[in-house]
Amino acid sequence: MARILLTGFEPFGGDTVNPSGDAVALVADAWTGPDELVTATLPVSFRGAAEQMNALLDRHSPDIVIATGLAGGRSAVTPERVAINLADARIPDNDGAQPVDQESVPGGPPAAFATLPVKAIAGAIRDAGIPAEVSYSAGTYVCNHVFAHVMQWADAAPGRRGGFIHVPYATGQGSQNAPELPLEDIARALRIAVRISVDRSVDIHVTGGAIS
Ligand code: PCA
Protein backbone atom coordinates (compact mmCIF):
# COMPACT_ATOMS: atom_id res chain seq x y z
CA MET A 1 0.00 0.00 0.00
CA ALA A 2 1.34 3.41 -0.95
CA ARG A 3 0.92 6.69 0.86
CA ILE A 4 0.29 9.60 -1.49
CA LEU A 5 0.41 13.28 -0.63
CA LEU A 6 -1.80 15.30 -2.98
CA THR A 7 -1.86 19.06 -2.61
CA GLY A 8 -3.61 22.04 -4.23
CA PHE A 9 -3.40 25.79 -3.71
CA GLU A 10 -5.52 28.58 -2.30
CA PRO A 11 -6.76 31.36 -4.63
CA PHE A 12 -4.28 34.04 -5.70
CA GLY A 13 -3.79 36.97 -8.03
CA GLY A 14 -7.28 38.39 -7.64
CA ASP A 15 -9.14 35.10 -8.18
CA THR A 16 -11.62 34.03 -5.51
CA VAL A 17 -11.26 30.33 -6.23
CA ASN A 18 -8.50 27.93 -7.22
CA PRO A 19 -9.60 24.75 -9.01
CA SER A 20 -6.50 22.88 -7.83
CA GLY A 21 -7.50 23.12 -4.18
CA ASP A 22 -11.17 22.46 -5.02
CA ALA A 23 -10.36 19.40 -7.14
CA VAL A 24 -8.04 17.97 -4.49
CA ALA A 25 -10.90 18.33 -1.97
CA LEU A 26 -13.21 16.39 -4.32
CA VAL A 27 -10.60 13.64 -4.66
CA ALA A 28 -10.24 13.46 -0.88
CA ASP A 29 -14.02 13.31 -0.34
CA ALA A 30 -14.49 10.34 -2.69
CA TRP A 31 -11.27 8.45 -1.83
CA THR A 32 -11.86 4.79 -1.04
CA GLY A 33 -8.30 3.47 -0.85
CA PRO A 34 -6.72 0.95 -0.56
CA ASP A 35 -3.81 3.35 -0.87
CA GLU A 36 -3.55 6.04 1.75
CA LEU A 37 -4.24 9.55 0.51
CA VAL A 38 -3.18 12.65 2.44
CA THR A 39 -4.35 16.00 1.05
CA ALA A 40 -3.70 19.64 1.84
CA THR A 41 -4.26 23.11 0.44
CA LEU A 42 -1.14 25.25 0.37
CA PRO A 43 -0.98 29.05 0.69
CA VAL A 44 0.19 30.94 -2.40
CA SER A 45 3.24 32.18 -0.55
CA PHE A 46 6.82 31.39 -1.50
CA ARG A 47 7.81 31.04 2.15
CA GLY A 48 4.58 29.61 3.52
CA ALA A 49 4.02 27.01 0.80
CA ALA A 50 7.55 25.63 1.00
CA GLU A 51 7.37 25.53 4.81
CA GLN A 52 3.99 23.79 4.77
CA MET A 53 5.10 21.31 2.11
CA ASN A 54 8.25 20.47 4.07
CA ALA A 55 6.18 20.03 7.26
CA LEU A 56 3.76 17.69 5.42
CA LEU A 57 6.66 15.66 4.05
CA ASP A 58 8.17 15.33 7.56
CA ARG A 59 4.84 14.46 9.18
CA HIS A 60 3.54 11.95 6.63
CA SER A 61 6.64 10.48 4.93
CA PRO A 62 4.72 9.80 1.71
CA ASP A 63 5.92 7.46 -1.03
CA ILE A 64 4.55 9.71 -3.75
CA VAL A 65 3.90 13.46 -3.82
CA ILE A 66 1.68 15.07 -6.43
CA ALA A 67 1.40 18.82 -6.00
CA THR A 68 -1.10 20.65 -8.18
CA GLY A 69 -1.86 24.25 -9.06
CA LEU A 70 -3.74 26.48 -11.46
CA ALA A 71 -2.23 27.55 -14.75
CA GLY A 72 -4.91 29.96 -15.94
CA GLY A 73 -4.97 30.07 -19.74
CA ARG A 74 -4.00 26.44 -20.30
CA SER A 75 -6.67 24.30 -21.88
CA ALA A 76 -5.32 20.91 -20.77
CA VAL A 77 -4.29 19.15 -17.58
CA THR A 78 -0.49 19.31 -17.71
CA PRO A 79 1.84 17.02 -15.76
CA GLU A 80 5.09 18.98 -15.47
CA ARG A 81 8.32 17.33 -16.54
CA VAL A 82 10.86 19.63 -14.91
CA ALA A 83 11.22 21.95 -11.94
CA ILE A 84 13.74 24.76 -12.28
CA ASN A 85 15.60 26.26 -9.34
CA LEU A 86 14.40 29.79 -9.97
CA ALA A 87 11.90 32.07 -8.24
CA ASP A 88 11.06 35.10 -10.36
CA ALA A 89 7.62 36.43 -9.50
CA ARG A 90 5.65 38.45 -12.06
CA ILE A 91 3.11 39.34 -9.34
CA PRO A 92 3.48 39.44 -5.55
CA ASP A 93 2.45 36.30 -3.70
CA ASN A 94 -0.41 36.39 -1.17
CA ASP A 95 2.04 37.61 1.50
CA GLY A 96 3.25 40.43 -0.74
CA ALA A 97 6.60 38.79 -1.45
CA GLN A 98 7.96 39.13 -4.97
CA PRO A 99 11.35 37.41 -5.31
CA VAL A 100 13.42 38.24 -8.38
CA ASP A 101 16.00 35.82 -9.75
CA GLN A 102 16.38 33.84 -6.53
CA GLU A 103 17.12 30.15 -6.16
CA SER A 104 14.09 28.24 -4.89
CA VAL A 105 16.33 25.66 -3.23
CA PRO A 106 19.49 27.53 -2.21
CA GLY A 107 22.56 25.69 -3.49
CA GLY A 108 20.41 23.10 -5.25
CA PRO A 109 20.81 21.88 -8.82
CA PRO A 110 19.55 24.19 -11.61
CA ALA A 111 16.73 21.81 -12.44
CA ALA A 112 15.17 18.51 -11.42
CA PHE A 113 12.99 16.15 -13.40
CA ALA A 114 9.69 14.90 -12.05
CA THR A 115 9.87 11.26 -11.03
CA LEU A 116 6.23 10.58 -11.87
CA PRO A 117 5.41 8.81 -15.15
CA VAL A 118 4.29 12.03 -16.84
CA LYS A 119 3.69 10.62 -20.32
CA ALA A 120 1.68 7.70 -18.97
CA ILE A 121 -0.34 10.07 -16.80
CA ALA A 122 -1.10 12.44 -19.69
CA GLY A 123 -2.03 9.49 -21.93
CA ALA A 124 -4.36 7.93 -19.37
CA ILE A 125 -6.11 11.24 -18.73
CA ARG A 126 -6.60 11.70 -22.50
CA ASP A 127 -7.94 8.12 -22.70
CA ALA A 128 -10.60 9.21 -20.21
CA GLY A 129 -11.66 11.97 -22.60
CA ILE A 130 -10.03 14.86 -20.74
CA PRO A 131 -7.43 17.04 -22.52
CA ALA A 132 -3.92 16.47 -21.14
CA GLU A 133 -0.35 16.99 -22.28
CA VAL A 134 3.10 16.98 -20.74
CA SER A 135 4.41 20.47 -19.99
CA TYR A 136 8.08 21.46 -19.96
CA SER A 137 7.74 24.60 -17.88
CA ALA A 138 6.01 25.00 -14.53
CA GLY A 139 6.84 28.72 -14.62
CA THR A 140 8.86 30.59 -12.00
CA TYR A 141 6.14 31.38 -9.47
CA VAL A 142 4.94 29.59 -6.33
CA CYS A 143 3.98 26.34 -8.09
CA ASN A 144 7.43 25.81 -9.56
CA HIS A 145 8.91 26.81 -6.19
CA VAL A 146 6.96 24.09 -4.39
CA PHE A 147 7.75 21.63 -7.19
CA ALA A 148 11.48 22.35 -6.72
CA HIS A 149 11.14 21.65 -2.99
CA VAL A 150 9.23 18.43 -3.64
CA MET A 151 11.98 17.26 -6.01
CA GLN A 152 14.71 18.14 -3.51
CA TRP A 153 12.92 15.90 -1.00
CA ALA A 154 12.24 13.14 -3.56
CA ASP A 155 15.81 13.06 -4.83
CA ALA A 156 17.27 12.93 -1.31
CA ALA A 157 16.38 9.29 -0.62
CA PRO A 158 15.52 6.19 -2.63
CA GLY A 159 11.90 5.18 -2.97
CA ARG A 160 10.51 8.70 -2.97
CA ARG A 161 8.77 10.03 -6.07
CA GLY A 162 7.30 13.41 -6.81
CA GLY A 163 5.94 15.77 -9.39
CA PHE A 164 3.56 18.58 -10.19
CA ILE A 165 0.41 18.94 -12.27
CA HIS A 166 -0.98 22.25 -13.50
CA VAL A 167 -4.72 22.42 -14.22
CA PRO A 168 -6.89 24.87 -16.21
CA TYR A 169 -9.60 27.07 -14.76
CA ALA A 170 -12.76 25.22 -13.76
CA THR A 171 -16.00 25.95 -15.60
CA GLY A 172 -17.38 29.37 -14.73
CA GLN A 173 -14.15 30.53 -13.13
CA GLY A 174 -11.96 31.55 -16.03
CA SER A 175 -11.42 35.22 -16.69
CA GLN A 176 -11.32 36.84 -20.13
CA ASN A 177 -12.49 33.81 -22.12
CA ALA A 178 -9.76 31.61 -20.63
CA PRO A 179 -10.21 27.92 -21.39
CA GLU A 180 -12.03 25.91 -18.75
CA LEU A 181 -12.71 22.31 -17.75
CA PRO A 182 -15.49 21.02 -15.50
CA LEU A 183 -14.18 20.78 -11.93
CA GLU A 184 -15.26 17.14 -11.79
CA ASP A 185 -13.10 16.39 -14.86
CA ILE A 186 -10.12 18.04 -13.17
CA ALA A 187 -10.74 15.88 -10.09
CA ARG A 188 -11.08 12.80 -12.28
CA ALA A 189 -7.78 13.65 -13.96
CA LEU A 190 -6.07 13.90 -10.58
CA ARG A 191 -7.51 10.51 -9.51
CA ILE A 192 -6.06 9.03 -12.70
CA ALA A 193 -2.71 10.67 -11.99
CA VAL A 194 -2.65 9.12 -8.52
CA ARG A 195 -3.55 5.68 -9.84
CA ILE A 196 -0.98 5.72 -12.64
CA SER A 197 1.71 7.02 -10.28
CA VAL A 198 1.04 4.17 -7.86
CA ASP A 199 0.89 1.57 -10.63
CA ARG A 200 4.07 2.50 -12.50
CA SER A 201 7.39 3.89 -11.35
CA VAL A 202 8.81 3.95 -14.90
CA ASP A 203 7.27 6.05 -17.66
CA ILE A 204 6.09 4.66 -20.98
CA HIS A 205 8.53 4.91 -23.88
CA VAL A 206 6.68 6.97 -26.47
CA THR A 207 7.69 10.01 -28.45
CA GLY A 208 6.86 13.33 -26.90
CA GLY A 209 8.55 16.64 -26.38
CA ALA A 210 7.83 20.06 -27.77
CA ILE A 211 9.48 22.46 -30.18
CA SER A 212 8.75 25.38 -27.88
N1 PCA B 1 -0.79 28.57 -9.49
C1 PCA B 1 0.36 29.44 -9.33
C2 PCA B 1 0.61 29.45 -7.84
C3 PCA B 1 -0.58 28.83 -7.20
C4 PCA B 1 -1.36 28.26 -8.30
O1 PCA B 1 -2.38 27.58 -8.18
C5 PCA B 1 1.56 28.99 -10.16
O2 PCA B 1 1.37 28.39 -11.22
O3 PCA B 1 2.69 29.25 -9.76
PDB file of C-alpha atoms and ligand atoms in Angstrom:
ATOM      1  CA  MET A   1       0.000   0.000   0.000  1.00  0.00           C
ATOM      2  CA  ALA A   2       1.336   3.409  -0.954  1.00  0.00           C
ATOM      3  CA  ARG A   3       0.924   6.693   0.862  1.00  0.00           C
ATOM      4  CA  ILE A   4       0.288   9.600  -1.494  1.00  0.00           C
ATOM      5  CA  LEU A   5       0.414  13.279  -0.626  1.00  0.00           C
ATOM      6  CA  LEU A   6      -1.796  15.300  -2.983  1.00  0.00           C
ATOM      7  CA  THR A   7      -1.861  19.065  -2.614  1.00  0.00           C
ATOM      8  CA  GLY A   8      -3.612  22.035  -4.235  1.00  0.00           C
ATOM      9  CA  PHE A   9      -3.397  25.786  -3.705  1.00  0.00           C
ATOM     10  CA  GLU A  10      -5.519  28.577  -2.298  1.00  0.00           C
ATOM     11  CA  PRO A  11      -6.759  31.363  -4.627  1.00  0.00           C
ATOM     12  CA  PHE A  12      -4.277  34.044  -5.703  1.00  0.00           C
ATOM     13  CA  GLY A  13      -3.787  36.974  -8.029  1.00  0.00           C
ATOM     14  CA  GLY A  14      -7.284  38.395  -7.640  1.00  0.00           C
ATOM     15  CA  ASP A  15      -9.136  35.096  -8.180  1.00  0.00           C
ATOM     16  CA  THR A  16     -11.622  34.034  -5.512  1.00  0.00           C
ATOM     17  CA  VAL A  17     -11.260  30.326  -6.227  1.00  0.00           C
ATOM     18  CA  ASN A  18      -8.496  27.929  -7.215  1.00  0.00           C
ATOM     19  CA  PRO A  19      -9.595  24.755  -9.013  1.00  0.00           C
ATOM     20  CA  SER A  20      -6.497  22.881  -7.827  1.00  0.00           C
ATOM     21  CA  GLY A  21      -7.500  23.118  -4.175  1.00  0.00           C
ATOM     22  CA  ASP A  22     -11.166  22.459  -5.019  1.00  0.00           C
ATOM     23  CA  ALA A  23     -10.358  19.398  -7.143  1.00  0.00           C
ATOM     24  CA  VAL A  24      -8.041  17.966  -4.487  1.00  0.00           C
ATOM     25  CA  ALA A  25     -10.896  18.329  -1.966  1.00  0.00           C
ATOM     26  CA  LEU A  26     -13.210  16.386  -4.321  1.00  0.00           C
ATOM     27  CA  VAL A  27     -10.600  13.635  -4.664  1.00  0.00           C
ATOM     28  CA  ALA A  28     -10.240  13.462  -0.879  1.00  0.00           C
ATOM     29  CA  ASP A  29     -14.021  13.305  -0.343  1.00  0.00           C
ATOM     30  CA  ALA A  30     -14.487  10.343  -2.686  1.00  0.00           C
ATOM     31  CA  TRP A  31     -11.273   8.454  -1.827  1.00  0.00           C
ATOM     32  CA  THR A  32     -11.860   4.789  -1.035  1.00  0.00           C
ATOM     33  CA  GLY A  33      -8.296   3.468  -0.850  1.00  0.00           C
ATOM     34  CA  PRO A  34      -6.724   0.950  -0.564  1.00  0.00           C
ATOM     35  CA  ASP A  35      -3.808   3.347  -0.869  1.00  0.00           C
ATOM     36  CA  GLU A  36      -3.551   6.042   1.747  1.00  0.00           C
ATOM     37  CA  LEU A  37      -4.243   9.552   0.508  1.00  0.00           C
ATOM     38  CA  VAL A  38      -3.181  12.654   2.437  1.00  0.00           C
ATOM     39  CA  THR A  39      -4.354  16.001   1.046  1.00  0.00           C
ATOM     40  CA  ALA A  40      -3.700  19.638   1.835  1.00  0.00           C
ATOM     41  CA  THR A  41      -4.263  23.110   0.438  1.00  0.00           C
ATOM     42  CA  LEU A  42      -1.142  25.251   0.372  1.00  0.00           C
ATOM     43  CA  PRO A  43      -0.976  29.046   0.693  1.00  0.00           C
ATOM     44  CA  VAL A  44       0.186  30.944  -2.397  1.00  0.00           C
ATOM     45  CA  SER A  45       3.240  32.181  -0.545  1.00  0.00           C
ATOM     46  CA  PHE A  46       6.822  31.388  -1.495  1.00  0.00           C
ATOM     47  CA  ARG A  47       7.813  31.044   2.151  1.00  0.00           C
ATOM     48  CA  GLY A  48       4.578  29.609   3.517  1.00  0.00           C
ATOM     49  CA  ALA A  49       4.022  27.013   0.800  1.00  0.00           C
ATOM     50  CA  ALA A  50       7.548  25.634   1.001  1.00  0.00           C
ATOM     51  CA  GLU A  51       7.372  25.532   4.809  1.00  0.00           C
ATOM     52  CA  GLN A  52       3.995  23.792   4.769  1.00  0.00           C
ATOM     53  CA  MET A  53       5.100  21.307   2.113  1.00  0.00           C
ATOM     54  CA  ASN A  54       8.254  20.474   4.071  1.00  0.00           C
ATOM     55  CA  ALA A  55       6.183  20.028   7.257  1.00  0.00           C
ATOM     56  CA  LEU A  56       3.762  17.691   5.423  1.00  0.00           C
ATOM     57  CA  LEU A  57       6.664  15.656   4.054  1.00  0.00           C
ATOM     58  CA  ASP A  58       8.165  15.333   7.560  1.00  0.00           C
ATOM     59  CA  ARG A  59       4.844  14.464   9.178  1.00  0.00           C
ATOM     60  CA  HIS A  60       3.537  11.948   6.634  1.00  0.00           C
ATOM     61  CA  SER A  61       6.639  10.479   4.931  1.00  0.00           C
ATOM     62  CA  PRO A  62       4.717   9.801   1.707  1.00  0.00           C
ATOM     63  CA  ASP A  63       5.917   7.458  -1.025  1.00  0.00           C
ATOM     64  CA  ILE A  64       4.549   9.713  -3.751  1.00  0.00           C
ATOM     65  CA  VAL A  65       3.903  13.461  -3.821  1.00  0.00           C
ATOM     66  CA  ILE A  66       1.682  15.074  -6.430  1.00  0.00           C
ATOM     67  CA  ALA A  67       1.405  18.816  -6.001  1.00  0.00           C
ATOM     68  CA  THR A  68      -1.096  20.652  -8.184  1.00  0.00           C
ATOM     69  CA  GLY A  69      -1.856  24.253  -9.059  1.00  0.00           C
ATOM     70  CA  LEU A  70      -3.745  26.475 -11.458  1.00  0.00           C
ATOM     71  CA  ALA A  71      -2.229  27.550 -14.754  1.00  0.00           C
ATOM     72  CA  GLY A  72      -4.914  29.962 -15.942  1.00  0.00           C
ATOM     73  CA  GLY A  73      -4.972  30.066 -19.741  1.00  0.00           C
ATOM     74  CA  ARG A  74      -3.996  26.440 -20.299  1.00  0.00           C
ATOM     75  CA  SER A  75      -6.671  24.296 -21.879  1.00  0.00           C
ATOM     76  CA  ALA A  76      -5.318  20.911 -20.766  1.00  0.00           C
ATOM     77  CA  VAL A  77      -4.285  19.151 -17.582  1.00  0.00           C
ATOM     78  CA  THR A  78      -0.490  19.310 -17.713  1.00  0.00           C
ATOM     79  CA  PRO A  79       1.839  17.018 -15.757  1.00  0.00           C
ATOM     80  CA  GLU A  80       5.089  18.975 -15.471  1.00  0.00           C
ATOM     81  CA  ARG A  81       8.319  17.327 -16.540  1.00  0.00           C
ATOM     82  CA  VAL A  82      10.864  19.632 -14.913  1.00  0.00           C
ATOM     83  CA  ALA A  83      11.217  21.952 -11.938  1.00  0.00           C
ATOM     84  CA  ILE A  84      13.743  24.764 -12.276  1.00  0.00           C
ATOM     85  CA  ASN A  85      15.595  26.257  -9.343  1.00  0.00           C
ATOM     86  CA  LEU A  86      14.397  29.791  -9.966  1.00  0.00           C
ATOM     87  CA  ALA A  87      11.901  32.068  -8.243  1.00  0.00           C
ATOM     88  CA  ASP A  88      11.061  35.097 -10.361  1.00  0.00           C
ATOM     89  CA  ALA A  89       7.615  36.432  -9.505  1.00  0.00           C
ATOM     90  CA  ARG A  90       5.654  38.452 -12.057  1.00  0.00           C
ATOM     91  CA  ILE A  91       3.115  39.343  -9.340  1.00  0.00           C
ATOM     92  CA  PRO A  92       3.482  39.444  -5.547  1.00  0.00           C
ATOM     93  CA  ASP A  93       2.446  36.304  -3.699  1.00  0.00           C
ATOM     94  CA  ASN A  94      -0.415  36.389  -1.170  1.00  0.00           C
ATOM     95  CA  ASP A  95       2.037  37.612   1.500  1.00  0.00           C
ATOM     96  CA  GLY A  96       3.251  40.431  -0.743  1.00  0.00           C
ATOM     97  CA  ALA A  97       6.604  38.786  -1.446  1.00  0.00           C
ATOM     98  CA  GLN A  98       7.963  39.133  -4.966  1.00  0.00           C
ATOM     99  CA  PRO A  99      11.349  37.408  -5.315  1.00  0.00           C
ATOM    100  CA  VAL A 100      13.424  38.243  -8.378  1.00  0.00           C
ATOM    101  CA  ASP A 101      16.002  35.816  -9.753  1.00  0.00           C
ATOM    102  CA  GLN A 102      16.375  33.840  -6.528  1.00  0.00           C
ATOM    103  CA  GLU A 103      17.120  30.151  -6.163  1.00  0.00           C
ATOM    104  CA  SER A 104      14.087  28.236  -4.888  1.00  0.00           C
ATOM    105  CA  VAL A 105      16.334  25.662  -3.233  1.00  0.00           C
ATOM    106  CA  PRO A 106      19.494  27.530  -2.211  1.00  0.00           C
ATOM    107  CA  GLY A 107      22.558  25.694  -3.492  1.00  0.00           C
ATOM    108  CA  GLY A 108      20.415  23.101  -5.246  1.00  0.00           C
ATOM    109  CA  PRO A 109      20.811  21.879  -8.824  1.00  0.00           C
ATOM    110  CA  PRO A 110      19.554  24.193 -11.606  1.00  0.00           C
ATOM    111  CA  ALA A 111      16.733  21.807 -12.439  1.00  0.00           C
ATOM    112  CA  ALA A 112      15.171  18.511 -11.418  1.00  0.00           C
ATOM    113  CA  PHE A 113      12.995  16.152 -13.400  1.00  0.00           C
ATOM    114  CA  ALA A 114       9.689  14.904 -12.046  1.00  0.00           C
ATOM    115  CA  THR A 115       9.868  11.259 -11.034  1.00  0.00           C
ATOM    116  CA  LEU A 116       6.234  10.576 -11.869  1.00  0.00           C
ATOM    117  CA  PRO A 117       5.413   8.806 -15.155  1.00  0.00           C
ATOM    118  CA  VAL A 118       4.294  12.031 -16.839  1.00  0.00           C
ATOM    119  CA  LYS A 119       3.695  10.619 -20.316  1.00  0.00           C
ATOM    120  CA  ALA A 120       1.678   7.702 -18.965  1.00  0.00           C
ATOM    121  CA  ILE A 121      -0.342  10.074 -16.798  1.00  0.00           C
ATOM    122  CA  ALA A 122      -1.102  12.442 -19.695  1.00  0.00           C
ATOM    123  CA  GLY A 123      -2.033   9.490 -21.926  1.00  0.00           C
ATOM    124  CA  ALA A 124      -4.362   7.930 -19.369  1.00  0.00           C
ATOM    125  CA  ILE A 125      -6.109  11.242 -18.733  1.00  0.00           C
ATOM    126  CA  ARG A 126      -6.602  11.698 -22.495  1.00  0.00           C
ATOM    127  CA  ASP A 127      -7.943   8.124 -22.702  1.00  0.00           C
ATOM    128  CA  ALA A 128     -10.602   9.208 -20.207  1.00  0.00           C
ATOM    129  CA  GLY A 129     -11.664  11.973 -22.597  1.00  0.00           C
ATOM    130  CA  ILE A 130     -10.025  14.863 -20.743  1.00  0.00           C
ATOM    131  CA  PRO A 131      -7.428  17.044 -22.520  1.00  0.00           C
ATOM    132  CA  ALA A 132      -3.919  16.474 -21.141  1.00  0.00           C
ATOM    133  CA  GLU A 133      -0.354  16.994 -22.276  1.00  0.00           C
ATOM    134  CA  VAL A 134       3.101  16.983 -20.741  1.00  0.00           C
ATOM    135  CA  SER A 135       4.409  20.470 -19.985  1.00  0.00           C
ATOM    136  CA  TYR A 136       8.078  21.456 -19.959  1.00  0.00           C
ATOM    137  CA  SER A 137       7.741  24.604 -17.876  1.00  0.00           C
ATOM    138  CA  ALA A 138       6.011  25.003 -14.534  1.00  0.00           C
ATOM    139  CA  GLY A 139       6.836  28.722 -14.619  1.00  0.00           C
ATOM    140  CA  THR A 140       8.864  30.589 -12.002  1.00  0.00           C
ATOM    141  CA  TYR A 141       6.141  31.380  -9.466  1.00  0.00           C
ATOM    142  CA  VAL A 142       4.939  29.593  -6.325  1.00  0.00           C
ATOM    143  CA  CYS A 143       3.976  26.344  -8.094  1.00  0.00           C
ATOM    144  CA  ASN A 144       7.431  25.812  -9.564  1.00  0.00           C
ATOM    145  CA  HIS A 145       8.914  26.806  -6.193  1.00  0.00           C
ATOM    146  CA  VAL A 146       6.956  24.090  -4.391  1.00  0.00           C
ATOM    147  CA  PHE A 147       7.745  21.626  -7.185  1.00  0.00           C
ATOM    148  CA  ALA A 148      11.476  22.353  -6.722  1.00  0.00           C
ATOM    149  CA  HIS A 149      11.143  21.653  -2.993  1.00  0.00           C
ATOM    150  CA  VAL A 150       9.230  18.432  -3.643  1.00  0.00           C
ATOM    151  CA  MET A 151      11.976  17.260  -6.007  1.00  0.00           C
ATOM    152  CA  GLN A 152      14.709  18.138  -3.512  1.00  0.00           C
ATOM    153  CA  TRP A 153      12.915  15.897  -1.003  1.00  0.00           C
ATOM    154  CA  ALA A 154      12.237  13.142  -3.559  1.00  0.00           C
ATOM    155  CA  ASP A 155      15.805  13.063  -4.835  1.00  0.00           C
ATOM    156  CA  ALA A 156      17.274  12.934  -1.311  1.00  0.00           C
ATOM    157  CA  ALA A 157      16.380   9.291  -0.616  1.00  0.00           C
ATOM    158  CA  PRO A 158      15.519   6.189  -2.627  1.00  0.00           C
ATOM    159  CA  GLY A 159      11.897   5.181  -2.967  1.00  0.00           C
ATOM    160  CA  ARG A 160      10.514   8.704  -2.971  1.00  0.00           C
ATOM    161  CA  ARG A 161       8.768  10.028  -6.069  1.00  0.00           C
ATOM    162  CA  GLY A 162       7.297  13.410  -6.808  1.00  0.00           C
ATOM    163  CA  GLY A 163       5.943  15.771  -9.393  1.00  0.00           C
ATOM    164  CA  PHE A 164       3.561  18.580 -10.190  1.00  0.00           C
ATOM    165  CA  ILE A 165       0.411  18.936 -12.272  1.00  0.00           C
ATOM    166  CA  HIS A 166      -0.985  22.253 -13.498  1.00  0.00           C
ATOM    167  CA  VAL A 167      -4.719  22.419 -14.222  1.00  0.00           C
ATOM    168  CA  PRO A 168      -6.891  24.866 -16.205  1.00  0.00           C
ATOM    169  CA  TYR A 169      -9.596  27.066 -14.761  1.00  0.00           C
ATOM    170  CA  ALA A 170     -12.756  25.224 -13.756  1.00  0.00           C
ATOM    171  CA  THR A 171     -15.996  25.950 -15.602  1.00  0.00           C
ATOM    172  CA  GLY A 172     -17.378  29.366 -14.728  1.00  0.00           C
ATOM    173  CA  GLN A 173     -14.153  30.528 -13.125  1.00  0.00           C
ATOM    174  CA  GLY A 174     -11.963  31.551 -16.033  1.00  0.00           C
ATOM    175  CA  SER A 175     -11.420  35.222 -16.693  1.00  0.00           C
ATOM    176  CA  GLN A 176     -11.322  36.840 -20.134  1.00  0.00           C
ATOM    177  CA  ASN A 177     -12.486  33.812 -22.119  1.00  0.00           C
ATOM    178  CA  ALA A 178      -9.765  31.614 -20.627  1.00  0.00           C
ATOM    179  CA  PRO A 179     -10.206  27.920 -21.394  1.00  0.00           C
ATOM    180  CA  GLU A 180     -12.029  25.910 -18.745  1.00  0.00           C
ATOM    181  CA  LEU A 181     -12.710  22.311 -17.753  1.00  0.00           C
ATOM    182  CA  PRO A 182     -15.488  21.018 -15.497  1.00  0.00           C
ATOM    183  CA  LEU A 183     -14.176  20.780 -11.933  1.00  0.00           C
ATOM    184  CA  GLU A 184     -15.264  17.137 -11.791  1.00  0.00           C
ATOM    185  CA  ASP A 185     -13.098  16.392 -14.856  1.00  0.00           C
ATOM    186  CA  ILE A 186     -10.119  18.037 -13.170  1.00  0.00           C
ATOM    187  CA  ALA A 187     -10.745  15.880 -10.085  1.00  0.00           C
ATOM    188  CA  ARG A 188     -11.084  12.804 -12.284  1.00  0.00           C
ATOM    189  CA  ALA A 189      -7.780  13.649 -13.964  1.00  0.00           C
ATOM    190  CA  LEU A 190      -6.070  13.898 -10.576  1.00  0.00           C
ATOM    191  CA  ARG A 191      -7.512  10.511  -9.511  1.00  0.00           C
ATOM    192  CA  ILE A 192      -6.063   9.030 -12.700  1.00  0.00           C
ATOM    193  CA  ALA A 193      -2.707  10.671 -11.987  1.00  0.00           C
ATOM    194  CA  VAL A 194      -2.646   9.124  -8.518  1.00  0.00           C
ATOM    195  CA  ARG A 195      -3.547   5.682  -9.845  1.00  0.00           C
ATOM    196  CA  ILE A 196      -0.979   5.722 -12.640  1.00  0.00           C
ATOM    197  CA  SER A 197       1.711   7.021 -10.284  1.00  0.00           C
ATOM    198  CA  VAL A 198       1.043   4.168  -7.856  1.00  0.00           C
ATOM    199  CA  ASP A 199       0.894   1.572 -10.630  1.00  0.00           C
ATOM    200  CA  ARG A 200       4.070   2.499 -12.501  1.00  0.00           C
ATOM    201  CA  SER A 201       7.393   3.887 -11.355  1.00  0.00           C
ATOM    202  CA  VAL A 202       8.805   3.952 -14.899  1.00  0.00           C
ATOM    203  CA  ASP A 203       7.274   6.053 -17.664  1.00  0.00           C
ATOM    204  CA  ILE A 204       6.085   4.658 -20.985  1.00  0.00           C
ATOM    205  CA  HIS A 205       8.535   4.912 -23.880  1.00  0.00           C
ATOM    206  CA  VAL A 206       6.683   6.966 -26.469  1.00  0.00           C
ATOM    207  CA  THR A 207       7.692  10.007 -28.449  1.00  0.00           C
ATOM    208  CA  GLY A 208       6.857  13.335 -26.903  1.00  0.00           C
ATOM    209  CA  GLY A 209       8.554  16.639 -26.382  1.00  0.00           C
ATOM    210  CA  ALA A 210       7.830  20.056 -27.767  1.00  0.00           C
ATOM    211  CA  ILE A 211       9.482  22.463 -30.179  1.00  0.00           C
ATOM    212  CA  SER A 212       8.747  25.382 -27.880  1.00  0.00           C
TER     213      SER A 212
HETATM  214  N1  PCA B   1      -0.790  28.570  -9.489  1.00  0.00           N
HETATM  215  C1  PCA B   1       0.357  29.443  -9.326  1.00  0.00           C
HETATM  216  C2  PCA B   1       0.612  29.451  -7.838  1.00  0.00           C
HETATM  217  C3  PCA B   1      -0.581  28.835  -7.200  1.00  0.00           C
HETATM  218  C4  PCA B   1      -1.363  28.255  -8.299  1.00  0.00           C
HETATM  219  O1  PCA B   1      -2.379  27.581  -8.178  1.00  0.00           O
HETATM  220  C5  PCA B   1       1.559  28.993 -10.155  1.00  0.00           C
HETATM  221  O2  PCA B   1       1.365  28.390 -11.216  1.00  0.00           O
HETATM  222  O3  PCA B   1       2.695  29.253  -9.757  1.00  0.00           O
END
